[in-house]
JSON list of C-alpha atoms in Angstrom, two decimals:
[
{"chain": "A", "resi": 1, "resn": "GLY", "atom": "CA", "xyz": [21.00, -15.24, -31.12]},
{"chain": "A", "resi": 2, "resn": "GLN", "atom": "CA", "xyz": [21.51, -11.54, -30.98]},
{"chain": "A", "resi": 3, "resn": "SER", "atom": "CA", "xyz": [24.62, -9.41, -31.56]},
{"chain": "A", "resi": 4, "resn": "LEU", "atom": "CA", "xyz": [25.23, -5.68, -31.69]},
{"chain": "A", "resi": 5, "resn": "GLU", "atom": "CA", "xyz": [28.14, -3.54, -32.84]},
{"chain": "A", "resi": 6, "resn": "GLN", "atom": "CA", "xyz": [29.07, 0.00, -31.81]},
{"chain": "A", "resi": 7, "resn": "PRO", "atom": "CA", "xyz": [32.25, 2.07, -32.11]},
{"chain": "A", "resi": 8, "resn": "SER", "atom": "CA", "xyz": [34.29, 1.74, -28.95]},
{"chain": "A", "resi": 9, "resn": "GLU", "atom": "CA", "xyz": [35.20, 5.43, -28.57]},
{"chain": "A", "resi": 10, "resn": "VAL", "atom": "CA", "xyz": [34.15, 8.81, -29.93]},
{"chain": "A", "resi": 11, "resn": "THR", "atom": "CA", "xyz": [35.69, 12.20, -29.12]},
{"chain": "A", "resi": 12, "resn": "ALA", "atom": "CA", "xyz": [34.15, 15.61, -29.82]},
{"chain": "A", "resi": 13, "resn": "VAL", "atom": "CA", "xyz": [34.33, 19.19, -28.55]},
{"chain": "A", "resi": 14, "resn": "GLU", "atom": "CA", "xyz": [31.75, 21.17, -26.63]},
{"chain": "A", "resi": 15, "resn": "GLY", "atom": "CA", "xyz": [28.98, 22.51, -28.82]},
{"chain": "A", "resi": 16, "resn": "ALA", "atom": "CA", "xyz": [29.57, 19.96, -31.58]},
{"chain": "A", "resi": 17, "resn": "ILE", "atom": "CA", "xyz": [27.28, 17.25, -32.92]},
{"chain": "A", "resi": 18, "resn": "VAL", "atom": "CA", "xyz": [28.17, 13.57, -32.66]},
{"chain": "A", "resi": 19, "resn": "GLN", "atom": "CA", "xyz": [26.54, 10.45, -34.07]},
{"chain": "A", "resi": 20, "resn": "ILE", "atom": "CA", "xyz": [26.93, 7.01, -32.47]},
{"chain": "A", "resi": 21, "resn": "ASN", "atom": "CA", "xyz": [26.03, 4.11, -34.75]},
{"chain": "A", "resi": 22, "resn": "CYS", "atom": "CA", "xyz": [24.66, 0.71, -33.87]},
{"chain": "A", "resi": 23, "resn": "THR", "atom": "CA", "xyz": [24.21, -2.30, -36.12]},
{"chain": "A", "resi": 24, "resn": "TYR", "atom": "CA", "xyz": [22.51, -5.45, -34.95]},
{"chain": "A", "resi": 25, "resn": "GLN", "atom": "CA", "xyz": [21.65, -9.02, -35.84]},
{"chain": "A", "resi": 26, "resn": "THR", "atom": "CA", "xyz": [18.68, -10.49, -34.08]},
{"chain": "A", "resi": 27, "resn": "SER", "atom": "CA", "xyz": [15.56, -12.60, -34.33]},
{"chain": "A", "resi": 28, "resn": "GLY", "atom": "CA", "xyz": [12.17, -11.33, -33.24]},
{"chain": "A", "resi": 29, "resn": "PHE", "atom": "CA", "xyz": [13.09, -7.65, -33.35]},
{"chain": "A", "resi": 30, "resn": "TYR", "atom": "CA", "xyz": [10.74, -5.29, -31.48]},
{"chain": "A", "resi": 31, "resn": "GLY", "atom": "CA", "xyz": [12.80, -2.13, -31.14]},
{"chain": "A", "resi": 32, "resn": "LEU", "atom": "CA", "xyz": [16.09, -0.39, -30.37]},
{"chain": "A", "resi": 33, "resn": "SER", "atom": "CA", "xyz": [16.79, 1.50, -27.15]},
{"chain": "A", "resi": 34, "resn": "TRP", "atom": "CA", "xyz": [19.61, 3.82, -26.13]},
{"chain": "A", "resi": 35, "resn": "TYR", "atom": "CA", "xyz": [21.05, 4.24, -22.65]},
{"chain": "A", "resi": 36, "resn": "GLN", "atom": "CA", "xyz": [23.58, 6.57, -21.05]},
{"chain": "A", "resi": 37, "resn": "GLN", "atom": "CA", "xyz": [25.90, 5.47, -18.27]},
{"chain": "A", "resi": 38, "resn": "HIS", "atom": "CA", "xyz": [28.28, 7.69, -16.33]},
{"chain": "A", "resi": 39, "resn": "ASP", "atom": "CA", "xyz": [31.29, 6.12, -14.63]},
{"chain": "A", "resi": 40, "resn": "GLY", "atom": "CA", "xyz": [30.22, 4.31, -11.48]},
{"chain": "A", "resi": 41, "resn": "GLY", "atom": "CA", "xyz": [26.53, 4.83, -12.20]},
{"chain": "A", "resi": 42, "resn": "ALA", "atom": "CA", "xyz": [23.61, 2.83, -13.51]},
{"chain": "A", "resi": 43, "resn": "PRO", "atom": "CA", "xyz": [22.38, 3.00, -17.12]},
{"chain": "A", "resi": 44, "resn": "THR", "atom": "CA", "xyz": [19.63, 5.53, -17.70]},
{"chain": "A", "resi": 45, "resn": "PHE", "atom": "CA", "xyz": [17.14, 5.37, -20.53]},
{"chain": "A", "resi": 46, "resn": "LEU", "atom": "CA", "xyz": [17.40, 7.92, -23.37]},
{"chain": "A", "resi": 47, "resn": "SER", "atom": "CA", "xyz": [15.13, 6.79, -26.21]},
{"chain": "A", "resi": 48, "resn": "TYR", "atom": "CA", "xyz": [13.38, 3.92, -27.96]},
{"chain": "A", "resi": 49, "resn": "ASN", "atom": "CA", "xyz": [12.57, 3.33, -31.63]},
{"chain": "A", "resi": 50, "resn": "ALA", "atom": "CA", "xyz": [10.08, 0.65, -32.58]},
{"chain": "A", "resi": 51, "resn": "LEU", "atom": "CA", "xyz": [9.42, 1.99, -36.08]},
{"chain": "A", "resi": 52, "resn": "ASP", "atom": "CA", "xyz": [11.64, 3.39, -38.81]},
{"chain": "A", "resi": 53, "resn": "GLY", "atom": "CA", "xyz": [12.48, 7.04, -38.57]},
{"chain": "A", "resi": 54, "resn": "LEU", "atom": "CA", "xyz": [13.74, 9.71, -36.25]},
{"chain": "A", "resi": 55, "resn": "GLU", "atom": "CA", "xyz": [12.70, 10.30, -32.63]},
{"chain": "A", "resi": 56, "resn": "GLU", "atom": "CA", "xyz": [13.70, 13.60, -31.05]},
{"chain": "A", "resi": 57, "resn": "THR", "atom": "CA", "xyz": [13.99, 14.30, -27.34]},
{"chain": "A", "resi": 58, "resn": "GLY", "atom": "CA", "xyz": [15.60, 17.65, -26.62]},
{"chain": "A", "resi": 59, "resn": "ARG", "atom": "CA", "xyz": [19.28, 17.60, -27.64]},
{"chain": "A", "resi": 60, "resn": "PHE", "atom": "CA", "xyz": [19.16, 13.85, -28.31]},
{"chain": "A", "resi": 61, "resn": "SER", "atom": "CA", "xyz": [17.68, 12.15, -31.37]},
{"chain": "A", "resi": 62, "resn": "SER", "atom": "CA", "xyz": [17.57, 8.48, -32.31]},
{"chain": "A", "resi": 63, "resn": "PHE", "atom": "CA", "xyz": [17.08, 6.91, -35.71]},
{"chain": "A", "resi": 64, "resn": "LEU", "atom": "CA", "xyz": [16.13, 3.41, -36.79]},
{"chain": "A", "resi": 65, "resn": "SER", "atom": "CA", "xyz": [16.17, 1.58, -40.12]},
{"chain": "A", "resi": 66, "resn": "ARG", "atom": "CA", "xyz": [14.71, -1.89, -39.64]},
{"chain": "A", "resi": 67, "resn": "SER", "atom": "CA", "xyz": [15.51, -2.96, -43.20]},
{"chain": "A", "resi": 68, "resn": "ASP", "atom": "CA", "xyz": [19.20, -2.12, -42.66]},
{"chain": "A", "resi": 69, "resn": "SER", "atom": "CA", "xyz": [19.33, -3.42, -39.05]},
{"chain": "A", "resi": 70, "resn": "TYR", "atom": "CA", "xyz": [20.88, -0.08, -38.18]},
{"chain": "A", "resi": 71, "resn": "GLY", "atom": "CA", "xyz": [20.29, 2.77, -35.80]},
{"chain": "A", "resi": 72, "resn": "TYR", "atom": "CA", "xyz": [22.08, 5.79, -34.43]},
{"chain": "A", "resi": 73, "resn": "LEU", "atom": "CA", "xyz": [22.00, 8.21, -31.54]},
{"chain": "A", "resi": 74, "resn": "LEU", "atom": "CA", "xyz": [22.59, 11.86, -32.40]},
{"chain": "A", "resi": 75, "resn": "LEU", "atom": "CA", "xyz": [23.75, 14.22, -29.67]},
{"chain": "A", "resi": 76, "resn": "GLN", "atom": "CA", "xyz": [23.62, 17.94, -30.45]},
{"chain": "A", "resi": 77, "resn": "GLU", "atom": "CA", "xyz": [25.10, 20.97, -28.67]},
{"chain": "A", "resi": 78, "resn": "LEU", "atom": "CA", "xyz": [27.45, 18.72, -26.75]},
{"chain": "A", "resi": 79, "resn": "GLN", "atom": "CA", "xyz": [28.15, 19.58, -23.12]},
{"chain": "A", "resi": 80, "resn": "MET", "atom": "CA", "xyz": [30.89, 18.34, -20.80]},
{"chain": "A", "resi": 81, "resn": "LYS", "atom": "CA", "xyz": [28.27, 16.41, -18.81]},
{"chain": "A", "resi": 82, "resn": "ASP", "atom": "CA", "xyz": [27.54, 14.31, -21.91]},
{"chain": "A", "resi": 83, "resn": "SER", "atom": "CA", "xyz": [30.89, 12.52, -21.41]},
{"chain": "A", "resi": 84, "resn": "ALA", "atom": "CA", "xyz": [29.72, 8.99, -20.65]},
{"chain": "A", "resi": 85, "resn": "SER", "atom": "CA", "xyz": [29.24, 5.57, -22.20]},
{"chain": "A", "resi": 86, "resn": "TYR", "atom": "CA", "xyz": [26.31, 5.05, -24.53]},
{"chain": "A", "resi": 87, "resn": "PHE", "atom": "CA", "xyz": [24.73, 1.67, -25.16]},
{"chain": "A", "resi": 88, "resn": "CYS", "atom": "CA", "xyz": [22.27, 0.52, -27.77]},
{"chain": "A", "resi": 89, "resn": "ALA", "atom": "CA", "xyz": [20.01, -2.35, -26.77]},
{"chain": "A", "resi": 90, "resn": "VAL", "atom": "CA", "xyz": [17.81, -4.56, -28.91]},
{"chain": "A", "resi": 91, "resn": "ARG", "atom": "CA", "xyz": [14.41, -5.58, -27.63]},
{"chain": "A", "resi": 92, "resn": "GLY", "atom": "CA", "xyz": [13.84, -9.03, -29.07]},
{"chain": "A", "resi": 93, "resn": "GLY", "atom": "CA", "xyz": [12.81, -12.57, -28.32]},
{"chain": "A", "resi": 94, "resn": "THR", "atom": "CA", "xyz": [9.56, -14.33, -29.04]},
{"chain": "A", "resi": 95, "resn": "TYR", "atom": "CA", "xyz": [7.37, -11.55, -27.64]},
{"chain": "A", "resi": 96, "resn": "GLY", "atom": "CA", "xyz": [9.79, -8.73, -26.91]},
{"chain": "A", "resi": 97, "resn": "GLN", "atom": "CA", "xyz": [10.83, -9.97, -23.50]},
{"chain": "A", "resi": 98, "resn": "ASN", "atom": "CA", "xyz": [14.60, -9.74, -24.05]},
{"chain": "A", "resi": 99, "resn": "PHE", "atom": "CA", "xyz": [16.84, -6.70, -23.94]},
{"chain": "A", "resi": 100, "resn": "VAL", "atom": "CA", "xyz": [20.36, -7.41, -25.22]},
{"chain": "A", "resi": 101, "resn": "PHE", "atom": "CA", "xyz": [22.95, -4.66, -24.97]},
{"chain": "A", "resi": 102, "resn": "GLY", "atom": "CA", "xyz": [25.73, -3.62, -27.29]},
{"chain": "A", "resi": 103, "resn": "PRO", "atom": "CA", "xyz": [29.35, -3.25, -26.09]},
{"chain": "A", "resi": 104, "resn": "GLY", "atom": "CA", "xyz": [29.00, 0.50, -25.58]},
{"chain": "A", "resi": 105, "resn": "THR", "atom": "CA", "xyz": [30.60, 3.66, -26.98]},
{"chain": "A", "resi": 106, "resn": "ARG", "atom": "CA", "xyz": [32.64, 5.87, -24.71]},
{"chain": "A", "resi": 107, "resn": "LEU", "atom": "CA", "xyz": [32.07, 9.53, -25.57]},
{"chain": "A", "resi": 108, "resn": "SER", "atom": "CA", "xyz": [34.63, 12.11, -24.45]},
{"chain": "A", "resi": 109, "resn": "VAL", "atom": "CA", "xyz": [33.64, 15.75, -24.76]},
{"chain": "A", "resi": 110, "resn": "LEU", "atom": "CA", "xyz": [36.59, 18.13, -24.79]},
{"chain": "A", "resi": 111, "resn": "PRO", "atom": "CA", "xyz": [36.47, 21.84, -23.86]},
{"chain": "B", "resi": 1, "resn": "ASN", "atom": "CA", "xyz": [8.95, 6.19, -5.22]},
{"chain": "B", "resi": 2, "resn": "ALA", "atom": "CA", "xyz": [11.94, 3.97, -4.51]},
{"chain": "B", "resi": 3, "resn": "GLY", "atom": "CA", "xyz": [11.96, 2.43, -8.01]},
{"chain": "B", "resi": 4, "resn": "VAL", "atom": "CA", "xyz": [14.37, -0.53, -8.19]},
{"chain": "B", "resi": 5, "resn": "THR", "atom": "CA", "xyz": [16.28, -1.25, -4.98]},
{"chain": "B", "resi": 6, "resn": "GLN", "atom": "CA", "xyz": [19.31, -3.54, -4.83]},
{"chain": "B", "resi": 7, "resn": "THR", "atom": "CA", "xyz": [21.12, -4.85, -1.77]},
{"chain": "B", "resi": 8, "resn": "PRO", "atom": "CA", "xyz": [23.92, -5.08, -0.88]},
{"chain": "B", "resi": 9, "resn": "LYS", "atom": "CA", "xyz": [25.73, -2.30, -2.73]},
{"chain": "B", "resi": 10, "resn": "PHE", "atom": "CA", "xyz": [29.15, -3.83, -2.09]},
{"chain": "B", "resi": 11, "resn": "ARG", "atom": "CA", "xyz": [30.26, -7.33, -1.10]},
{"chain": "B", "resi": 12, "resn": "ILE", "atom": "CA", "xyz": [33.48, -9.29, -0.94]},
{"chain": "B", "resi": 13, "resn": "LEU", "atom": "CA", "xyz": [33.21, -13.07, -1.13]},
{"chain": "B", "resi": 14, "resn": "LYS", "atom": "CA", "xyz": [35.73, -15.84, -0.79]},
{"chain": "B", "resi": 15, "resn": "ILE", "atom": "CA", "xyz": [35.98, -18.50, -3.50]},
{"chain": "B", "resi": 16, "resn": "GLY", "atom": "CA", "xyz": [33.36, -21.18, -2.91]},
{"chain": "B", "resi": 17, "resn": "GLN", "atom": "CA", "xyz": [31.05, -19.05, -0.78]},
{"chain": "B", "resi": 18, "resn": "SER", "atom": "CA", "xyz": [27.43, -18.46, -1.74]},
{"chain": "B", "resi": 19, "resn": "MET", "atom": "CA", "xyz": [25.25, -15.38, -1.49]},
{"chain": "B", "resi": 20, "resn": "THR", "atom": "CA", "xyz": [22.03, -13.80, -2.68]},
{"chain": "B", "resi": 21, "resn": "LEU", "atom": "CA", "xyz": [21.71, -10.40, -4.30]},
{"chain": "B", "resi": 22, "resn": "GLN", "atom": "CA", "xyz": [18.35, -8.87, -3.51]},
{"chain": "B", "resi": 23, "resn": "CYS", "atom": "CA", "xyz": [16.26, -6.84, -5.93]},
{"chain": "B", "resi": 24, "resn": "ALA", "atom": "CA", "xyz": [12.88, -5.24, -5.29]},
{"chain": "B", "resi": 25, "resn": "GLN", "atom": "CA", "xyz": [10.74, -2.89, -7.37]},
{"chain": "B", "resi": 26, "resn": "ASP", "atom": "CA", "xyz": [7.66, -0.94, -6.32]},
{"chain": "B", "resi": 27, "resn": "MET", "atom": "CA", "xyz": [6.38, 0.04, -9.78]},
{"chain": "B", "resi": 28, "resn": "ASN", "atom": "CA", "xyz": [4.25, -3.09, -10.34]},
{"chain": "B", "resi": 29, "resn": "HIS", "atom": "CA", "xyz": [6.39, -4.00, -13.34]},
{"chain": "B", "resi": 30, "resn": "ASN", "atom": "CA", "xyz": [5.86, -7.47, -14.74]},
{"chain": "B", "resi": 31, "resn": "TYR", "atom": "CA", "xyz": [9.30, -7.95, -16.32]},
{"chain": "B", "resi": 32, "resn": "MET", "atom": "CA", "xyz": [12.50, -8.09, -14.29]},
{"chain": "B", "resi": 33, "resn": "TYR", "atom": "CA", "xyz": [16.11, -8.71, -15.32]},
{"chain": "B", "resi": 34, "resn": "TRP", "atom": "CA", "xyz": [19.58, -9.37, -13.93]},
{"chain": "B", "resi": 35, "resn": "TYR", "atom": "CA", "xyz": [22.62, -8.12, -15.83]},
{"chain": "B", "resi": 36, "resn": "ARG", "atom": "CA", "xyz": [26.32, -8.23, -15.07]},
{"chain": "B", "resi": 37, "resn": "GLN", "atom": "CA", "xyz": [28.80, -5.66, -16.29]},
{"chain": "B", "resi": 38, "resn": "ASP", "atom": "CA", "xyz": [32.54, -6.26, -16.30]},
{"chain": "B", "resi": 39, "resn": "PRO", "atom": "CA", "xyz": [34.88, -3.21, -16.35]},
{"chain": "B", "resi": 40, "resn": "GLY", "atom": "CA", "xyz": [34.74, -1.34, -19.67]},
{"chain": "B", "resi": 41, "resn": "MET", "atom": "CA", "xyz": [32.23, -3.76, -21.12]},
{"chain": "B", "resi": 42, "resn": "GLY", "atom": "CA", "xyz": [28.54, -3.88, -21.96]},
{"chain": "B", "resi": 43, "resn": "LEU", "atom": "CA", "xyz": [25.79, -5.48, -19.93]},
{"chain": "B", "resi": 44, "resn": "LYS", "atom": "CA", "xyz": [25.27, -9.21, -20.23]},
{"chain": "B", "resi": 45, "resn": "LEU", "atom": "CA", "xyz": [21.84, -10.67, -19.47]},
{"chain": "B", "resi": 46, "resn": "ILE", "atom": "CA", "xyz": [21.98, -13.40, -16.80]},
{"chain": "B", "resi": 47, "resn": "TYR", "atom": "CA", "xyz": [18.32, -14.24, -16.16]},
{"chain": "B", "resi": 48, "resn": "TYR", "atom": "CA", "xyz": [14.98, -12.61, -16.67]},
{"chain": "B", "resi": 49, "resn": "SER", "atom": "CA", "xyz": [11.39, -13.06, -15.51]},
{"chain": "B", "resi": 50, "resn": "VAL", "atom": "CA", "xyz": [8.15, -12.14, -17.23]},
{"chain": "B", "resi": 51, "resn": "GLY", "atom": "CA", "xyz": [6.03, -12.57, -14.11]},
{"chain": "B", "resi": 52, "resn": "ALA", "atom": "CA", "xyz": [5.76, -14.30, -10.77]},
{"chain": "B", "resi": 53, "resn": "GLY", "atom": "CA", "xyz": [6.70, -17.96, -11.08]},
{"chain": "B", "resi": 54, "resn": "ILE", "atom": "CA", "xyz": [8.24, -17.57, -14.55]},
{"chain": "B", "resi": 55, "resn": "THR", "atom": "CA", "xyz": [11.98, -17.24, -15.16]},
{"chain": "B", "resi": 56, "resn": "ASP", "atom": "CA", "xyz": [14.28, -17.91, -18.09]},
{"chain": "B", "resi": 57, "resn": "LYS", "atom": "CA", "xyz": [17.97, -17.93, -18.91]},
{"chain": "B", "resi": 58, "resn": "GLY", "atom": "CA", "xyz": [19.75, -15.07, -20.62]},
{"chain": "B", "resi": 59, "resn": "GLU", "atom": "CA", "xyz": [23.17, -14.94, -22.27]},
{"chain": "B", "resi": 60, "resn": "VAL", "atom": "CA", "xyz": [25.34, -15.92, -19.26]},
{"chain": "B", "resi": 61, "resn": "PRO", "atom": "CA", "xyz": [23.30, -17.98, -16.74]},
{"chain": "B", "resi": 62, "resn": "ASN", "atom": "CA", "xyz": [25.98, -20.47, -15.59]},
{"chain": "B", "resi": 63, "resn": "GLY", "atom": "CA", "xyz": [26.78, -20.21, -11.89]},
{"chain": "B", "resi": 64, "resn": "TYR", "atom": "CA", "xyz": [23.59, -18.32, -11.03]},
{"chain": "B", "resi": 65, "resn": "ASN", "atom": "CA", "xyz": [20.02, -19.09, -10.04]},
{"chain": "B", "resi": 66, "resn": "VAL", "atom": "CA", "xyz": [16.91, -16.96, -9.69]},
{"chain": "B", "resi": 67, "resn": "SER", "atom": "CA", "xyz": [13.39, -17.19, -8.36]},
{"chain": "B", "resi": 68, "resn": "ARG", "atom": "CA", "xyz": [10.35, -14.94, -8.68]},
{"chain": "B", "resi": 69, "resn": "SER", "atom": "CA", "xyz": [7.75, -15.72, -6.02]},
{"chain": "B", "resi": 70, "resn": "THR", "atom": "CA", "xyz": [6.21, -12.22, -6.06]},
{"chain": "B", "resi": 71, "resn": "THR", "atom": "CA", "xyz": [5.85, -9.42, -8.59]},
{"chain": "B", "resi": 72, "resn": "GLU", "atom": "CA", "xyz": [8.08, -7.16, -6.49]},
{"chain": "B", "resi": 73, "resn": "ASP", "atom": "CA", "xyz": [11.11, -9.36, -5.75]},
{"chain": "B", "resi": 74, "resn": "PHE", "atom": "CA", "xyz": [13.67, -11.04, -8.00]},
{"chain": "B", "resi": 75, "resn": "PRO", "atom": "CA", "xyz": [16.69, -12.35, -6.04]},
{"chain": "B", "resi": 76, "resn": "LEU", "atom": "CA", "xyz": [19.84, -13.63, -7.75]},
{"chain": "B", "resi": 77, "resn": "ARG", "atom": "CA", "xyz": [21.67, -16.51, -6.09]},
{"chain": "B", "resi": 78, "resn": "LEU", "atom": "CA", "xyz": [25.38, -17.15, -6.61]},
{"chain": "B", "resi": 79, "resn": "GLU", "atom": "CA", "xyz": [26.44, -20.68, -5.70]},
{"chain": "B", "resi": 80, "resn": "LEU", "atom": "CA", "xyz": [30.11, -21.55, -5.20]},
{"chain": "B", "resi": 81, "resn": "ALA", "atom": "CA", "xyz": [31.47, -18.10, -6.04]},
{"chain": "B", "resi": 82, "resn": "ALA", "atom": "CA", "xyz": [34.41, -17.93, -8.48]},
{"chain": "B", "resi": 83, "resn": "PRO", "atom": "CA", "xyz": [36.78, -15.04, -9.36]},
{"chain": "B", "resi": 84, "resn": "SER", "atom": "CA", "xyz": [35.14, -14.89, -12.81]},
{"chain": "B", "resi": 85, "resn": "GLN", "atom": "CA", "xyz": [31.96, -13.69, -11.08]},
{"chain": "B", "resi": 86, "resn": "THR", "atom": "CA", "xyz": [33.67, -10.51, -9.91]},
{"chain": "B", "resi": 87, "resn": "SER", "atom": "CA", "xyz": [31.52, -7.86, -11.58]},
{"chain": "B", "resi": 88, "resn": "VAL", "atom": "CA", "xyz": [28.89, -5.20, -11.10]},
{"chain": "B", "resi": 89, "resn": "TYR", "atom": "CA", "xyz": [25.38, -6.64, -11.06]},
{"chain": "B", "resi": 90, "resn": "PHE", "atom": "CA", "xyz": [22.39, -4.60, -12.15]},
{"chain": "B", "resi": 91, "resn": "CYS", "atom": "CA", "xyz": [18.77, -5.46, -11.62]},
{"chain": "B", "resi": 92, "resn": "ALA", "atom": "CA", "xyz": [16.22, -3.86, -13.94]},
{"chain": "B", "resi": 93, "resn": "SER", "atom": "CA", "xyz": [12.48, -3.87, -14.49]},
{"chain": "B", "resi": 94, "resn": "SER", "atom": "CA", "xyz": [10.00, -2.84, -17.15]},
{"chain": "B", "resi": 95, "resn": "TYR", "atom": "CA", "xyz": [6.29, -2.91, -17.85]},
{"chain": "B", "resi": 96, "resn": "THR", "atom": "CA", "xyz": [5.64, -4.62, -21.12]},
{"chain": "B", "resi": 97, "resn": "THR", "atom": "CA", "xyz": [2.73, -6.31, -22.78]},
{"chain": "B", "resi": 98, "resn": "ARG", "atom": "CA", "xyz": [3.14, -8.65, -25.70]},
{"chain": "B", "resi": 99, "resn": "GLY", "atom": "CA", "xyz": [4.77, -6.67, -28.47]},
{"chain": "B", "resi": 100, "resn": "LEU", "atom": "CA", "xyz": [4.07, -3.31, -26.82]},
{"chain": "B", "resi": 101, "resn": "GLY", "atom": "CA", "xyz": [5.95, -1.12, -24.41]},
{"chain": "B", "resi": 102, "resn": "THR", "atom": "CA", "xyz": [8.28, 1.85, -24.33]},
{"chain": "B", "resi": 103, "resn": "GLY", "atom": "CA", "xyz": [11.48, -0.16, -24.45]},
{"chain": "B", "resi": 104, "resn": "GLU", "atom": "CA", "xyz": [12.54, 1.45, -21.18]},
{"chain": "B", "resi": 105, "resn": "LEU", "atom": "CA", "xyz": [14.33, -0.49, -18.49]},
{"chain": "B", "resi": 106, "resn": "PHE", "atom": "CA", "xyz": [14.52, 0.96, -14.99]},
{"chain": "B", "resi": 107, "resn": "PHE", "atom": "CA", "xyz": [17.80, 0.04, -13.31]},
{"chain": "B", "resi": 108, "resn": "GLY", "atom": "CA", "xyz": [18.85, -0.29, -9.71]},
{"chain": "B", "resi": 109, "resn": "GLU", "atom": "CA", "xyz": [22.08, 1.35, -8.52]},
{"chain": "B", "resi": 110, "resn": "GLY", "atom": "CA", "xyz": [24.07, -1.87, -8.86]},
{"chain": "B", "resi": 111, "resn": "SER", "atom": "CA", "xyz": [25.79, -4.33, -6.56]},
{"chain": "B", "resi": 112, "resn": "ARG", "atom": "CA", "xyz": [29.57, -4.48, -6.75]},
{"chain": "B", "resi": 113, "resn": "LEU", "atom": "CA", "xyz": [30.80, -7.99, -6.04]},
{"chain": "B", "resi": 114, "resn": "THR", "atom": "CA", "xyz": [34.41, -9.06, -5.62]},
{"chain": "B", "resi": 115, "resn": "VAL", "atom": "CA", "xyz": [35.38, -12.74, -5.33]},
{"chain": "B", "resi": 116, "resn": "LEU", "atom": "CA", "xyz": [38.83, -13.39, -3.86]}
]
């Protein structure tokens, strides 16, 4: 089976940097994705790491360590619009056909 | 492009009724998924399909059925609705080949189902 852990809530102020961690247990690991979801909306894709290391996309970066079964999402220069829930998702299964989501981290950005 | 389209957006069912949630994608994606999301929780995988005629169970398949007769459509059937099936249902799709892909799922807007 697959299981993921994330902190339930994180709070930060505008302009700050915040890191959201994700640890996972899985078989057939292919990669780790991150999604953002605003209240009442659908999840939207942020990033994907298939290999160890850091991927940078604008203000967002994502890191993966396959040996530690660990990843994180780094959000820089926080803005009020970044207040949302963030989910990590493991791509796994026999040939990468499954995407299993973590419980989510609710980020609140304060003025 | 429409992307992933779900219908209906809202529905109220009585206990024991049945219904089908429709999902269609126009991106020629081979993989399609159904998730449910309870308030304040993560997404749980119900069923998925890797191509027309091929479906498989996810984490929480009980009380649901799916079919995939075409690449574009992946309906989710609820038989004998129960209050525990009150949730938001998301359909998603991706284009993936064995071991390769961007890890990106494209989601529909969701279908909010209440069972009373």
